[in-house]
PDB file of C-alpha atoms in Angstrom:
ATOM      1  CA  SER A   1     -21.339  19.749  -1.974  1.00  0.00           C
ATOM      2  CA  ASP A   2     -18.723  17.536  -3.630  1.00  0.00           C
ATOM      3  CA  ASP A   3     -16.022  19.991  -2.583  1.00  0.00           C
ATOM      4  CA  GLU A   4     -16.820  19.706   1.120  1.00  0.00           C
ATOM      5  CA  ASP A   5     -18.147  16.226   1.838  1.00  0.00           C
ATOM      6  CA  SER A   6     -15.052  14.255   0.940  1.00  0.00           C
ATOM      7  CA  ASP A   7     -12.230  16.604   1.976  1.00  0.00           C
ATOM      8  CA  ASP A   8     -11.559  14.487   5.081  1.00  0.00           C
ATOM      9  CA  GLU A   9     -10.811  11.458   2.908  1.00  0.00           C
ATOM     10  CA  LEU A  10      -8.633  13.155   0.292  1.00  0.00           C
ATOM     11  CA  PHE A  11      -5.260  12.196   1.661  1.00  0.00           C
ATOM     12  CA  ASP A  12      -6.146   9.239   3.861  1.00  0.00           C
ATOM     13  CA  TYR A  13      -4.312   6.869   1.576  1.00  0.00           C
ATOM     14  CA  ARG A  14      -2.185   3.941   2.525  1.00  0.00           C
ATOM     15  CA  ALA A  15       0.240   3.064  -0.228  1.00  0.00           C
ATOM     16  CA  SER A  16       0.932  -0.586  -0.710  1.00  0.00           C
ATOM     17  CA  SER A  17       4.309  -1.518  -2.022  1.00  0.00           C
ATOM     18  CA  PRO A  18       5.144  -4.549  -4.098  1.00  0.00           C
ATOM     19  CA  GLU A  19       6.331  -7.704  -2.392  1.00  0.00           C
ATOM     20  CA  PRO A  20       9.976  -7.423  -1.303  1.00  0.00           C
ATOM     21  CA  GLY A  21      12.239  -8.311  -4.190  1.00  0.00           C
ATOM     22  CA  SER A  22       9.493  -8.115  -6.815  1.00  0.00           C
ATOM     23  CA  TYR A  23      10.568  -4.710  -8.103  1.00  0.00           C
ATOM     24  CA  ASP A  24      14.033  -3.173  -8.305  1.00  0.00           C
ATOM     25  CA  PHE A  25      13.530   0.379  -7.015  1.00  0.00           C
ATOM     26  CA  SER A  26      17.279   1.028  -7.186  1.00  0.00           C
ATOM     27  CA  LYS A  27      16.914   1.698 -10.909  1.00  0.00           C
ATOM     28  CA  ILE A  28      14.521   4.600 -10.304  1.00  0.00           C
ATOM     29  CA  LYS A  29      16.092   8.039 -10.093  1.00  0.00           C
ATOM     30  CA  ASP A  30      15.649   9.722  -6.717  1.00  0.00           C
ATOM     31  CA  GLU A  31      14.379  12.937  -8.288  1.00  0.00           C
ATOM     32  CA  PHE A  32      11.342  11.071  -9.683  1.00  0.00           C
ATOM     33  CA  PHE A  33       9.689  10.641  -6.285  1.00  0.00           C
ATOM     34  CA  PRO A  34       8.771  14.266  -5.444  1.00  0.00           C
ATOM     35  CA  GLN A  35       7.385  14.781  -8.966  1.00  0.00           C
ATOM     36  CA  ALA A  36       5.381  11.569  -8.734  1.00  0.00           C
ATOM     37  CA  PHE A  37       3.962  12.601  -5.357  1.00  0.00           C
ATOM     38  CA  SER A  38       2.902  15.977  -6.768  1.00  0.00           C
ATOM     39  CA  HIS A  39       1.079  14.238  -9.610  1.00  0.00           C
ATOM     40  CA  PHE A  40      -0.440  11.717  -7.168  1.00  0.00           C
ATOM     41  CA  SER A  41      -1.742  14.496  -4.896  1.00  0.00           C
ATOM     42  CA  TYR A  42      -3.474  16.122  -7.868  1.00  0.00           C
ATOM     43  CA  VAL A  43      -5.099  12.907  -9.079  1.00  0.00           C
ATOM     44  CA  LYS A  44      -6.042  11.589  -5.615  1.00  0.00           C
ATOM     45  CA  SER A  45      -7.673  14.911  -4.653  1.00  0.00           C
ATOM     46  CA  LYS A  46      -9.759  14.837  -7.841  1.00  0.00           C
ATOM     47  CA  LYS A  47      -7.791  17.807  -9.213  1.00  0.00           C
ATOM     48  CA  ARG A  48      -8.630  20.026  -6.216  1.00  0.00           C
ATOM     49  CA  PHE A  49      -5.181  20.172  -4.567  1.00  0.00           C
ATOM     50  CA  MET A  50      -1.607  19.782  -5.674  1.00  0.00           C
ATOM     51  CA  VAL A  51       1.422  19.444  -3.404  1.00  0.00           C
ATOM     52  CA  VAL A  52       4.499  20.809  -5.195  1.00  0.00           C
ATOM     53  CA  ASP A  53       7.995  22.213  -4.646  1.00  0.00           C
ATOM     54  CA  LEU A  54       8.973  19.266  -2.483  1.00  0.00           C
ATOM     55  CA  GLN A  55      12.482  18.666  -1.236  1.00  0.00           C
ATOM     56  CA  SER A  56      13.384  15.085  -0.427  1.00  0.00           C
ATOM     57  CA  VAL A  57      15.850  13.290   1.776  1.00  0.00           C
ATOM     58  CA  LYS A  58      16.528   9.614   1.151  1.00  0.00           C
ATOM     59  CA  ASN A  59      17.185   7.489   4.232  1.00  0.00           C
ATOM     60  CA  CYS A  60      18.527   3.966   3.764  1.00  0.00           C
ATOM     61  CA  ASN A  61      18.628   1.327   6.479  1.00  0.00           C
ATOM     62  CA  LEU A  62      21.296  -1.324   6.989  1.00  0.00           C
ATOM     63  CA  ASP A  63      18.921  -3.931   5.538  1.00  0.00           C
ATOM     64  CA  GLY A  64      18.852  -2.007   2.247  1.00  0.00           C
ATOM     65  CA  THR A  65      15.344  -0.586   2.574  1.00  0.00           C
ATOM     66  CA  CYS A  66      15.028   3.116   1.858  1.00  0.00           C
ATOM     67  CA  THR A  67      12.449   5.775   2.618  1.00  0.00           C
ATOM     68  CA  TYR A  68      12.011   9.322   1.394  1.00  0.00           C
ATOM     69  CA  CYS A  69      11.186  12.211   3.680  1.00  0.00           C
ATOM     70  CA  LEU A  70       9.417  14.907   1.639  1.00  0.00           C
ATOM     71  CA  THR A  71       9.603  18.428   3.098  1.00  0.00           C
ATOM     72  CA  ASP A  72       8.946  22.088   2.303  1.00  0.00           C
ATOM     73  CA  PRO A  73       5.596  21.630   0.518  1.00  0.00           C
ATOM     74  CA  VAL A  74       3.679  24.250  -1.393  1.00  0.00           C
ATOM     75  CA  ILE A  75      -0.016  23.448  -1.794  1.00  0.00           C
ATOM     76  CA  HIS A  76      -2.083  24.817  -4.650  1.00  0.00           C
ATOM     77  CA  LYS A  77      -5.887  24.729  -4.248  1.00  0.00           C
ATOM     78  CA  HIS A  78      -8.400  24.805  -7.087  1.00  0.00           C
ATOM     79  CA  ARG A  79     -10.957  27.491  -6.304  1.00  0.00           C
ATOM     80  CA  LYS A  80     -14.491  27.655  -7.600  1.00  0.00           C
ATOM     81  CA  LYS A  81     -15.070  31.016  -9.248  1.00  0.00           C
ATOM     82  CA  ASN A  82     -18.407  31.652  -7.511  1.00  0.00           C
ATOM     83  CA  ARG A  83     -17.349  30.515  -4.062  1.00  0.00           C
ATOM     84  CA  THR A  84     -17.344  33.276  -1.443  1.00  0.00           C
ATOM     85  CA  ARG A  85     -15.568  31.285   1.272  1.00  0.00           C
ATOM     86  CA  PHE A  86     -12.557  30.240  -0.807  1.00  0.00           C
ATOM     87  CA  ARG A  87     -10.084  32.160   1.380  1.00  0.00           C
ATOM     88  CA  GLN A  88     -10.415  29.523   4.103  1.00  0.00           C
ATOM     89  CA  TYR A  89      -8.788  27.066   1.722  1.00  0.00           C
ATOM     90  CA  THR A  90      -5.827  29.271   0.821  1.00  0.00           C
ATOM     91  CA  PHE A  91      -2.545  27.653   1.790  1.00  0.00           C
ATOM     92  CA  GLY A  92      -0.523  30.797   2.296  1.00  0.00           C
ATOM     93  CA  ARG A  93       1.138  33.232  -0.056  1.00  0.00           C
ATOM     94  CA  THR A  94       2.711  30.475  -2.165  1.00  0.00           C
ATOM     95  CA  ASP A  95      -0.702  28.996  -3.079  1.00  0.00           C
ATOM     96  CA  ARG A  96      -1.098  29.979  -6.735  1.00  0.00           C
ATOM     97  CA  GLY A  97      -4.302  28.005  -7.254  1.00  0.00           C
ATOM     98  CA  GLU A  98      -5.023  26.840 -10.791  1.00  0.00           C
ATOM     99  CA  LYS A  99      -2.108  28.842 -12.209  1.00  0.00           C
ATOM    100  CA  GLY A 100       0.319  26.911 -10.028  1.00  0.00           C
ATOM    101  CA  MET A 101      -1.229  23.600 -11.061  1.00  0.00           C
ATOM    102  CA  GLU A 102      -1.050  24.542 -14.728  1.00  0.00           C
ATOM    103  CA  ALA A 103       2.613  25.536 -14.378  1.00  0.00           C
ATOM    104  CA  PHE A 104       3.442  22.141 -12.868  1.00  0.00           C
ATOM    105  CA  LEU A 105       1.464  20.174 -15.455  1.00  0.00           C
ATOM    106  CA  LYS A 106       3.039  22.121 -18.306  1.00  0.00           C
ATOM    107  CA  THR A 107       6.507  20.839 -17.398  1.00  0.00           C
ATOM    108  CA  HIS A 108       5.698  17.513 -15.712  1.00  0.00           C
ATOM    109  CA  GLN A 109       6.521  14.244 -17.432  1.00  0.00           C
ATOM    110  CA  CYS A 110       5.191  11.039 -15.922  1.00  0.00           C
ATOM    111  CA  ASN A 111       7.878   8.617 -14.840  1.00  0.00           C
ATOM    112  CA  GLU A 112       8.264   5.045 -13.568  1.00  0.00           C
ATOM    113  CA  VAL A 113       7.028   5.882 -10.083  1.00  0.00           C
TER     114      VAL A 113
END
């Protein structure tokens, strides 16, 4: 089925960044990155998963490059109503499924990231 055959590829994504100096990331607010990643996870997984409630730590190197370490994820999984095996996809007690996704989307505003 569509739900099973491509799960291995869902998050095998290599982000490419713009050429150095071609975009000024310093103007982007740090709090935009976790929200953008949550939205990205939803779109990239074809609306089947959403990674939310992320905490981030920004690490900057001496050369001025910075990375974000995203931690403490909550994963919501879309469940098919007629699926009997859906429990194997539950991501713990914080997985609120579609309700969790809807709550995020209700308050989310796309940003520059």
